[in-house]
Short mmCIF file of C-alpha atoms in Angstrom, two decimals:
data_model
loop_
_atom_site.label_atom_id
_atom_site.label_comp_id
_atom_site.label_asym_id
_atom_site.label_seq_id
_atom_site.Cartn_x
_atom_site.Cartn_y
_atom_site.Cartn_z
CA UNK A 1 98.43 122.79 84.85
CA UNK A 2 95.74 125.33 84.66
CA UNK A 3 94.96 127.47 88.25
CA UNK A 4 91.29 125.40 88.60
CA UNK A 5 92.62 122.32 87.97
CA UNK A 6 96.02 122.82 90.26
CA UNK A 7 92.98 124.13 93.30
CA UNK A 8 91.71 120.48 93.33
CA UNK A 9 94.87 118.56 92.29
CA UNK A 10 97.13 119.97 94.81
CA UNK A 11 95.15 118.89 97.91
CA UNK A 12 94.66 115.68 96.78
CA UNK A 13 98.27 115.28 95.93
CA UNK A 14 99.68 116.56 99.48
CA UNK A 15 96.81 113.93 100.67
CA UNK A 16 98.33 111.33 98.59
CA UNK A 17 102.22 112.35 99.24
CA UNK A 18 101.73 112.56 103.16
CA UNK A 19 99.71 109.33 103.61
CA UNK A 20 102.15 107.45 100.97
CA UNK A 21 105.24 108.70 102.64
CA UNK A 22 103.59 107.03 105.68
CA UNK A 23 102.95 103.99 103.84
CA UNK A 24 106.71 103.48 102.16
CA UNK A 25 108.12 104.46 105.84
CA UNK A 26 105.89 101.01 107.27
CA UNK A 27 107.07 99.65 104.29
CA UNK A 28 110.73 100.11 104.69
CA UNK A 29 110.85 99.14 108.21
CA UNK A 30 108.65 95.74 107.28
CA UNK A 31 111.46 95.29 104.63
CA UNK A 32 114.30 95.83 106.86
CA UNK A 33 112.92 94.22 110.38
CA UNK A 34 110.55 91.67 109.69
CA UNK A 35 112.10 90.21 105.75
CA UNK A 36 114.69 89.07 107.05
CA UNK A 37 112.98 87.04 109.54
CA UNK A 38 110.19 85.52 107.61
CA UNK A 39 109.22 86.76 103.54
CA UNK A 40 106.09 84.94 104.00
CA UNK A 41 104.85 87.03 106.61
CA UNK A 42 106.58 90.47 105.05
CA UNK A 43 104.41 89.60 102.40
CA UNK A 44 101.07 89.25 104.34
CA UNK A 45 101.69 92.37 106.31
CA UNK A 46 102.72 94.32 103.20
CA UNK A 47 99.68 93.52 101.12
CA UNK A 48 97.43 95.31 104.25
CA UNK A 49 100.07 98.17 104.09
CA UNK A 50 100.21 98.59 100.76
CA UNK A 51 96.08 98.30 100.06
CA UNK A 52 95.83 101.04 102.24
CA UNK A 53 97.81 103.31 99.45
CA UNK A 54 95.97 101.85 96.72
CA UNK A 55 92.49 102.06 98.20
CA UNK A 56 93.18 105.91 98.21
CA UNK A 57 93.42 105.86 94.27
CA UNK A 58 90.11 103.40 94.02
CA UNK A 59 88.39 106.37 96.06
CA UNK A 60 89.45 108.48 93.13
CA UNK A 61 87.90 106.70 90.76
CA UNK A 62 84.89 105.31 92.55
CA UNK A 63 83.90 108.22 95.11
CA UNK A 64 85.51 111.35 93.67
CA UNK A 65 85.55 110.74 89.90
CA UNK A 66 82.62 108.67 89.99
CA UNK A 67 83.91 106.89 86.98
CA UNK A 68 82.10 103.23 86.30
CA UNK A 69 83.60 100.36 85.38
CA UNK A 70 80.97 97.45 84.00
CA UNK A 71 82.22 94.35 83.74
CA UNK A 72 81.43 91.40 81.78
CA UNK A 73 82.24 87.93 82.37
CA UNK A 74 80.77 84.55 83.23
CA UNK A 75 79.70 83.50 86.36
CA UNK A 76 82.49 80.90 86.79
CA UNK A 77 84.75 83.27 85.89
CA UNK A 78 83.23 86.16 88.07
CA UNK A 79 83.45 83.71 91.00
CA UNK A 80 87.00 82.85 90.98
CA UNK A 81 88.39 86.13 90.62
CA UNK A 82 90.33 87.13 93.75
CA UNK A 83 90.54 83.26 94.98
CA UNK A 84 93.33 82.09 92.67
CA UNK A 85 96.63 83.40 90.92
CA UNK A 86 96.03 84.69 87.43
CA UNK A 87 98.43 86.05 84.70
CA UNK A 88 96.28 88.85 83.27
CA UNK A 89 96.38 89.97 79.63
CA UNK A 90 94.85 93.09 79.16
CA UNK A 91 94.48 95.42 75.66
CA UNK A 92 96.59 99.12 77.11
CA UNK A 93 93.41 101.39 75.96
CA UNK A 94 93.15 104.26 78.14
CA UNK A 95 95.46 106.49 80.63
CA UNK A 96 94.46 104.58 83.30
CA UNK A 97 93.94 100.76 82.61
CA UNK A 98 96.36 100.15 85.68
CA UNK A 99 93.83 101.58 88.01
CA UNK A 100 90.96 99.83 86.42
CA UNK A 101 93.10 96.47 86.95
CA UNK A 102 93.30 97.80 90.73
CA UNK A 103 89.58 98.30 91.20
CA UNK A 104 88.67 94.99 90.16
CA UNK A 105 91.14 93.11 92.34
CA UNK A 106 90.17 95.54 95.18
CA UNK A 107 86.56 93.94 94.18
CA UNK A 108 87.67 91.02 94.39
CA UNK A 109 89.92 90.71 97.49
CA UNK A 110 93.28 90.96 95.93
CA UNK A 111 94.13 94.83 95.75
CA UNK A 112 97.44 94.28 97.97
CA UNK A 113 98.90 91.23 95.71
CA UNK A 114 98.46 92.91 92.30
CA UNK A 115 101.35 93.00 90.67
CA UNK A 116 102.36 93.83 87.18
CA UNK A 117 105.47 94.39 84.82
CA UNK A 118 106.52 97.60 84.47
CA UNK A 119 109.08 99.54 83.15
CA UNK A 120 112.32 100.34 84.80
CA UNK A 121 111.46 104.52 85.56
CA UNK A 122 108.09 103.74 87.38
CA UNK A 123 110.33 102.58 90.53
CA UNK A 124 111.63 105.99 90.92
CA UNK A 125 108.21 107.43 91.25
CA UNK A 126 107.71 108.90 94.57
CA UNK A 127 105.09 107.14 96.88
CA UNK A 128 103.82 104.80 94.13
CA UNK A 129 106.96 103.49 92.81
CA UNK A 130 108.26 103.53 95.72
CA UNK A 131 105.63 100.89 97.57
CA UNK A 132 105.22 99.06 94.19
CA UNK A 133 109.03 98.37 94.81
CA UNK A 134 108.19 96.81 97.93
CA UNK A 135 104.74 94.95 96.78
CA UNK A 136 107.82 92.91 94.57
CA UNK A 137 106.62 94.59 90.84
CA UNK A 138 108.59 93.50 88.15
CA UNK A 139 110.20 96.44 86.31
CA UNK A 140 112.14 95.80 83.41
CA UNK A 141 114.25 97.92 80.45
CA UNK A 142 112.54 96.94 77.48
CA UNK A 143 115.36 95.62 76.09
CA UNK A 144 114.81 91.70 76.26
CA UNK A 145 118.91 91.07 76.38
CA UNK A 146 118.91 92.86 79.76
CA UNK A 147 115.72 91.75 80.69
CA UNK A 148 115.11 88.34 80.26
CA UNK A 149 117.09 86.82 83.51
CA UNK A 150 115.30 89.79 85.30
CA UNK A 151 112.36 88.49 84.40
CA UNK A 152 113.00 84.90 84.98
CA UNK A 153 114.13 85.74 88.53
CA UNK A 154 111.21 87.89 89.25
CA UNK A 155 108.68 85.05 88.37
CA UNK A 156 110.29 82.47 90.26
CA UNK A 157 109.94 84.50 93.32
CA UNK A 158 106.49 84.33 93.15
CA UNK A 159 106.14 80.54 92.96
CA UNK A 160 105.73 80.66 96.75
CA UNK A 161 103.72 83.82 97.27
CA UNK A 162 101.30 82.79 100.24
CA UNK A 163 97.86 84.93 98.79
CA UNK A 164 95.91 84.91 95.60
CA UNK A 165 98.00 87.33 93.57
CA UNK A 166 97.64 88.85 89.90
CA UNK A 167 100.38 89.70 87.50
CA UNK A 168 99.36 91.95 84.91
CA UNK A 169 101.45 92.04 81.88
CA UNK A 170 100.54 94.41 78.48
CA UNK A 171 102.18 92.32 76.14
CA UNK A 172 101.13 95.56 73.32
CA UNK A 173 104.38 96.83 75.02
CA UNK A 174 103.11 100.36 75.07
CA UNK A 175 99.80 102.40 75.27
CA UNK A 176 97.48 102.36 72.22
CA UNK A 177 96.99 105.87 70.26
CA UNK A 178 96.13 106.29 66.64
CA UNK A 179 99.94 106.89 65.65
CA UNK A 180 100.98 103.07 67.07
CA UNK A 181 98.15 102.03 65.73
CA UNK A 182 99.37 103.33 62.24
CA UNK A 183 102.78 102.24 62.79
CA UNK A 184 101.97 98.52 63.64
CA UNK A 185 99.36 98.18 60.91
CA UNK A 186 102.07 99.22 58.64
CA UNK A 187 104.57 96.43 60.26
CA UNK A 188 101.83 94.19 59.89
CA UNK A 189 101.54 94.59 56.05
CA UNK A 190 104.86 94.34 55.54
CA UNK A 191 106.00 90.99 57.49
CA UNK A 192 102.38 89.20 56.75
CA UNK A 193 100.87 89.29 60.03
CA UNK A 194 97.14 90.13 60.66
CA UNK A 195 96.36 93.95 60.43
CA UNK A 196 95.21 95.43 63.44
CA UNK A 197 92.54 97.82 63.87
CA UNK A 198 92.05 98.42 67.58
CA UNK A 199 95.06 96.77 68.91
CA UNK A 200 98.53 96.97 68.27
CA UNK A 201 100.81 93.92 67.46
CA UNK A 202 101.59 91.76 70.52
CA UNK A 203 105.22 91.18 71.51
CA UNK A 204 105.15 87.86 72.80
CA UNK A 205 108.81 87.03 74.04
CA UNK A 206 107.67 88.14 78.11
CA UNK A 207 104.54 86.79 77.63
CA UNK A 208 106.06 82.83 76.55
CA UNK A 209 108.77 83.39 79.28
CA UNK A 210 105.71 84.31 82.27
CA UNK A 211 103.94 81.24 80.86
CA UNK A 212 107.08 79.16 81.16
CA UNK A 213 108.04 79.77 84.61
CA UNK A 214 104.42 80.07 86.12
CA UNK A 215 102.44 77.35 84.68
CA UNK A 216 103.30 75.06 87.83
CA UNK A 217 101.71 77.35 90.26
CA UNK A 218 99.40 79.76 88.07
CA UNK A 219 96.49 77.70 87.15
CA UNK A 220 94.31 80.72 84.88
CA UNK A 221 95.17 83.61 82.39
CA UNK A 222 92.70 86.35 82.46
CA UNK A 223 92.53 87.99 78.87
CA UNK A 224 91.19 91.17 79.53
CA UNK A 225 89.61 93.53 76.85
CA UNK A 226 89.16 97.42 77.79
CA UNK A 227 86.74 99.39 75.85
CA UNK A 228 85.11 102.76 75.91
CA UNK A 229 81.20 103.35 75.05
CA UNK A 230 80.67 106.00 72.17
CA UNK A 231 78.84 107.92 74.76
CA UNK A 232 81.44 108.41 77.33
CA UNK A 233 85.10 110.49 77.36
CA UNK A 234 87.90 108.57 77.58
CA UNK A 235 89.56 108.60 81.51
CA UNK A 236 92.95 110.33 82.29
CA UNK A 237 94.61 110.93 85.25
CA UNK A 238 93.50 114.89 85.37
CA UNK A 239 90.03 114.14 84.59
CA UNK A 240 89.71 111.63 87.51
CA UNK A 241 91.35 114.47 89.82
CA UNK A 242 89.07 117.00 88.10
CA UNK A 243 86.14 114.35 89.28
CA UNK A 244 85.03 113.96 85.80
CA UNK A 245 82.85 110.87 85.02
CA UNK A 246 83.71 108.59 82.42
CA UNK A 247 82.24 104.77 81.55
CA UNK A 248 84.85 101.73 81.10
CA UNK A 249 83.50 98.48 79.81
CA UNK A 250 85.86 95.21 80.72
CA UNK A 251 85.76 91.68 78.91
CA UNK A 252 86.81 89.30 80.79
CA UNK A 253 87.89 85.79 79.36
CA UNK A 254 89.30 82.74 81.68
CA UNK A 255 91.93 80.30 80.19
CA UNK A 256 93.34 77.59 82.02
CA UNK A 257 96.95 77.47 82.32
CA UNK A 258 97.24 73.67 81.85
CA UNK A 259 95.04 73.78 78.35
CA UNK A 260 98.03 76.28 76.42
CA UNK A 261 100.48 74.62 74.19
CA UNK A 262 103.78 72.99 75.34
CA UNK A 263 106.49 74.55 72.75
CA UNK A 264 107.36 78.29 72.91
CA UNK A 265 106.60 79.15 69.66
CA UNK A 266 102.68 77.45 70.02
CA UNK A 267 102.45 79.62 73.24
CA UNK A 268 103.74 83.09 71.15
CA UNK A 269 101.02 81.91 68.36
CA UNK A 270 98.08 81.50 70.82
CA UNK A 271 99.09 84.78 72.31
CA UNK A 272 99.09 86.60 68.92
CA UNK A 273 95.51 84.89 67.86
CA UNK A 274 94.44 85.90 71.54
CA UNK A 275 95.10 89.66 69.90
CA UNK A 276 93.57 88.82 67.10
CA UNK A 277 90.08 87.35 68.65
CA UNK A 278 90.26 91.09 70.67
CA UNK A 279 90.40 92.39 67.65
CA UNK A 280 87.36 91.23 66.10
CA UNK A 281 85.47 91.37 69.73
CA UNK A 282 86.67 95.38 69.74
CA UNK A 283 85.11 95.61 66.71
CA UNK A 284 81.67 94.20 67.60
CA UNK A 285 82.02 96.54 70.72
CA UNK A 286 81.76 99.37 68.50
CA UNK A 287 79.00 98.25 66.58
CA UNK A 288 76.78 97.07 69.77
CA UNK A 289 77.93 99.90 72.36
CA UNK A 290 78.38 97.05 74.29
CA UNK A 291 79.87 93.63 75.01
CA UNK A 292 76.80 91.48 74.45
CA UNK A 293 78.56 87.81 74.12
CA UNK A 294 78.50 88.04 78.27
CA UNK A 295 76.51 89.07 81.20
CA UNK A 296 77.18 91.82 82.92
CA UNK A 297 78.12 91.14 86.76
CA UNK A 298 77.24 93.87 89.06
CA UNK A 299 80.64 94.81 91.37
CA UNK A 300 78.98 97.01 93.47
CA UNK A 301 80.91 100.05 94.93
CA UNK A 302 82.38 99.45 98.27
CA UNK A 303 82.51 101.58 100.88
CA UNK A 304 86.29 100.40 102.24
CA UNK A 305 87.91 102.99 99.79
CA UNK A 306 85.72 105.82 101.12
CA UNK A 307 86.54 104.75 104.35
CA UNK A 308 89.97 104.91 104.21
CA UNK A 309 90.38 108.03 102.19
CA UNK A 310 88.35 109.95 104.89
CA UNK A 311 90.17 108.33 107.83
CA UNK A 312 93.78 109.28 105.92
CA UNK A 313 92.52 112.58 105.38
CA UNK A 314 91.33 113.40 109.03
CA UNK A 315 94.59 112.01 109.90
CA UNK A 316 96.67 114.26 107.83
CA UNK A 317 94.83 117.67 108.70
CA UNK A 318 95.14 116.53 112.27
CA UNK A 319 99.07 116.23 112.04
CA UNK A 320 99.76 118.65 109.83
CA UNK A 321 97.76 121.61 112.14
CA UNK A 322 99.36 119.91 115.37
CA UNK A 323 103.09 120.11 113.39
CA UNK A 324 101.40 123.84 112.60
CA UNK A 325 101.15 124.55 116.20
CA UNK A 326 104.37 123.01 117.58
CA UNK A 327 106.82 124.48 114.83
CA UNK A 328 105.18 127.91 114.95
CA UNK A 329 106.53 127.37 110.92
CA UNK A 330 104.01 130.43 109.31
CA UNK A 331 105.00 132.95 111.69
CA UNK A 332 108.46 133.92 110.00
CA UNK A 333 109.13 134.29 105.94
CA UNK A 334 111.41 131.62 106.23
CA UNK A 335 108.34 129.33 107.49
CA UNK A 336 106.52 131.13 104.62
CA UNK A 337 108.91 130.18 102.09
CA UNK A 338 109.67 126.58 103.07
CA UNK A 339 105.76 125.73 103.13
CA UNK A 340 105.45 127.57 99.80
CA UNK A 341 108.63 125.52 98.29
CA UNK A 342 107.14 122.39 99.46
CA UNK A 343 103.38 123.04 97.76
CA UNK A 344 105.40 124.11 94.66
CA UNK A 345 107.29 120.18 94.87
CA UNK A 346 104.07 119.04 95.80
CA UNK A 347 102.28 120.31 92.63
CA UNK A 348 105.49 119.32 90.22
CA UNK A 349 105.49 115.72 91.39
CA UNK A 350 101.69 115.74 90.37
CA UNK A 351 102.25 117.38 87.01
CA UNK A 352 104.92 114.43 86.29
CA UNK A 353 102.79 111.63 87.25
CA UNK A 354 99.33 113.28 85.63
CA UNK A 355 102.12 113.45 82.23
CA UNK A 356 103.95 109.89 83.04
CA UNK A 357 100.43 108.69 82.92
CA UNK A 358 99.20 109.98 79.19
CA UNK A 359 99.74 107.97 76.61
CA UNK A 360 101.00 109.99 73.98
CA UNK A 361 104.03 110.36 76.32
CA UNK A 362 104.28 106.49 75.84
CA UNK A 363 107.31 104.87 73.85
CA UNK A 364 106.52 101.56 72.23
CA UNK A 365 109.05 99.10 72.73
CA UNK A 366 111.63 98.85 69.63
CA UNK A 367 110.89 95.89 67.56
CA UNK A 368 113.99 94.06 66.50
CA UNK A 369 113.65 93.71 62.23
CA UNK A 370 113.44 89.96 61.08
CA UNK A 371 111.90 87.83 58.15
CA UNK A 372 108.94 86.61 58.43
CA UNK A 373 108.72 82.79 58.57
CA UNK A 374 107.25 80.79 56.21
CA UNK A 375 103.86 80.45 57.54
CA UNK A 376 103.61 84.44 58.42
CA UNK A 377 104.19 84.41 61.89
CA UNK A 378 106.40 86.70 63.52
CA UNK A 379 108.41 87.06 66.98
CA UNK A 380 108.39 90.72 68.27
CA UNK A 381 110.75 92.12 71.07
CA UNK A 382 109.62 94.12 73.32
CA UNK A 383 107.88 93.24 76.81
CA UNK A 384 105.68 96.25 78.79
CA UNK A 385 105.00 99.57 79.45
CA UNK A 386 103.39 101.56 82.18
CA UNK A 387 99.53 101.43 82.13
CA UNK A 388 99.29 104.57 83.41
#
């Protein structure tokens, strides 16, 4: 991490460290003290914990990066977001399609019950992994013998959450880059499937089980398409703490739950042709700049996230110059050292998430070989990756 960059990331990242050690502590005692008691109301007062980590990374992007998100979407649609569950599909474009996901459910009322599936390592993230534990994310190996019942489980927990939540699951299994891209449109060419050009290759086996278990109490799946204007850089992690601008453009499609097929295998087809309509709408994205089948809804920029960042940060600088004061801690080497070992974990535990978050660190999922059946269709392993 160059010396500019680490001037801005490292204050930002003590911010983030000190007020989301806070955050798992109310966490963990909510867990331990008021579970037990009643999960319905654990869950209520987590979601107002837990927004109030989140809504410190939605300042990053809206306030501090300045980075716009335009989103298009029918007014139905647009309306219901936030006021109903929804299983969200999305395309796994950029660095940091998990945050965009974030600011449109803070948009729309839902920040603190957004879930997703995730893989296994993102729980042992400090701060964020940590409270995403808690918030009841599903993290899974990637390996669908081990994951399956995990995943079963996970969903049939939800069936009584007591809020609107979303569960986002990026059924592409891993991040796009140019390399995947090569790799599935090879795969596809050799097992008959439809070529890609600006996806990769769904693996449907976590999306058919999700559909399976939640189709009682989930009424709508958002399919979500991601795209980035010509004009515009693509986001990362260390550009949004740089506060470099970027432009994200989000497609946003409503199907009702109760209108998918009834067999597995119909559900795992409508899922691949799902990819394949992105396909085709990714390319007329790069011919129009734009997505021009739907209007685009104006979000707005709220001021909660500002609000809350600012209030976190006053609250920070006050406590650490009283803990300053009281411990005397600069005075000796010793104090010296310790502050200057805890910057340097500080600025490591920011390097790993700026890299956990890039996506050619990404592994796709492995994709178990089989024949392709007689009408070309094709079952893939594999279930999600980190959006970072």
């Amino acid at each position: 991490m160059a010396i500019a960059a680490a001037a801005v990331v490292v204050p930002l990242g003590l911010l983030f460290f000190a007020s989301g050690l806070i955050v798992n502590l109310i966490q963990a005692t909510c867990y331990v003290v008021v579970r037990p008691l009643s999960k319905n109301l654990y869950r209520r007062i987590n979601r107002e914990i837990a927004e109030l980590l989140w809504l410190e990374l939605v300042w990053l992007i809206d306030w501090w990066a300045g980075v716009k998100i335009e989103v298009y979407t029918d007014h139905e649609t647009f309306r219901l977001m936030g006021k109903e569950h929804a299983l969200v599909i999305c395309n796994h474009r950029s660095d940091i399609d998990w945050l965009v996901g974030w600011v449109l459910a803070q948009r729309s009322g839902c920040l603190g019950s957004t879930l997703a599936v995730m893989k296994k390592s993102s729980k042992f993230l400090p701060v964020i992994g940590w409270s995403m534990w808690f918030s009841e994310y599903l993290f899974l190996e990637r390996s669908w013998a081990k994951d399956e019942s995990t995943l079963k489980s996970g969903l049939q927990r939800l069936s009584d959450f007591p809020l609107p939540f979303w569960l986002a699951l990026f059924v592409e299994g891993t991040r796009f880059t140019q390399a995947k891209l090569l790799a599935a449109q090879e795969y596809a060419t050799s097992t008959g499937l439809p070529v890609p050009r600006n996806v990769l290759i769904p693996r449907t086996k976590g999306f058919v089980s999700a559909v399976s278990h939640m189709r009682s109490f989930v009424p709508a799946i958002y399919d979500v398409t991601v795209a980035i204007p010509k004009s515009s850089p693509a986001p990362t992690m260390l550009r949004l703490f740089k506060g470099q601008p970027s432009v994200l453009q989000v497609h946003i499609k409503r199907h009702l739950m109760k209108d998918l097929p009834e067999s597995d295998e119909a559900v795992s087809q409508w899922c691949r042709d799902i990819f394949v309509a992105k396909d085709a709408l990714l390319d007329k994205h790069i011919a129009d700049d734009t997505f021009s089948d739907q209007e685009l809804q104006d979000t707005g920029r709220p001021m909660k996230s500002l609000v809350v960042a600012l209030s976190w940060a006053g609250l920070v600088i006050a406590g650490s110059v009283k803990f300053l004061q009281w411990s005397s801690l600069l005075s000796s080497w010793k104090g010296v050292a310790f502050s200057t070992l805890c910057l340097a974990v500080v600025t490591g535990l920011m390097h790993v998430l700026i890299l956990f978050s890039q996506s050619e660190r990404s592994t796709p999922a492995k994709v178990a070989p089989a024949k392709p059946k007689n009408n070309g269709e094709q079952q893939l392993d594999g279930t999600n990756d980190k959006q970072q």
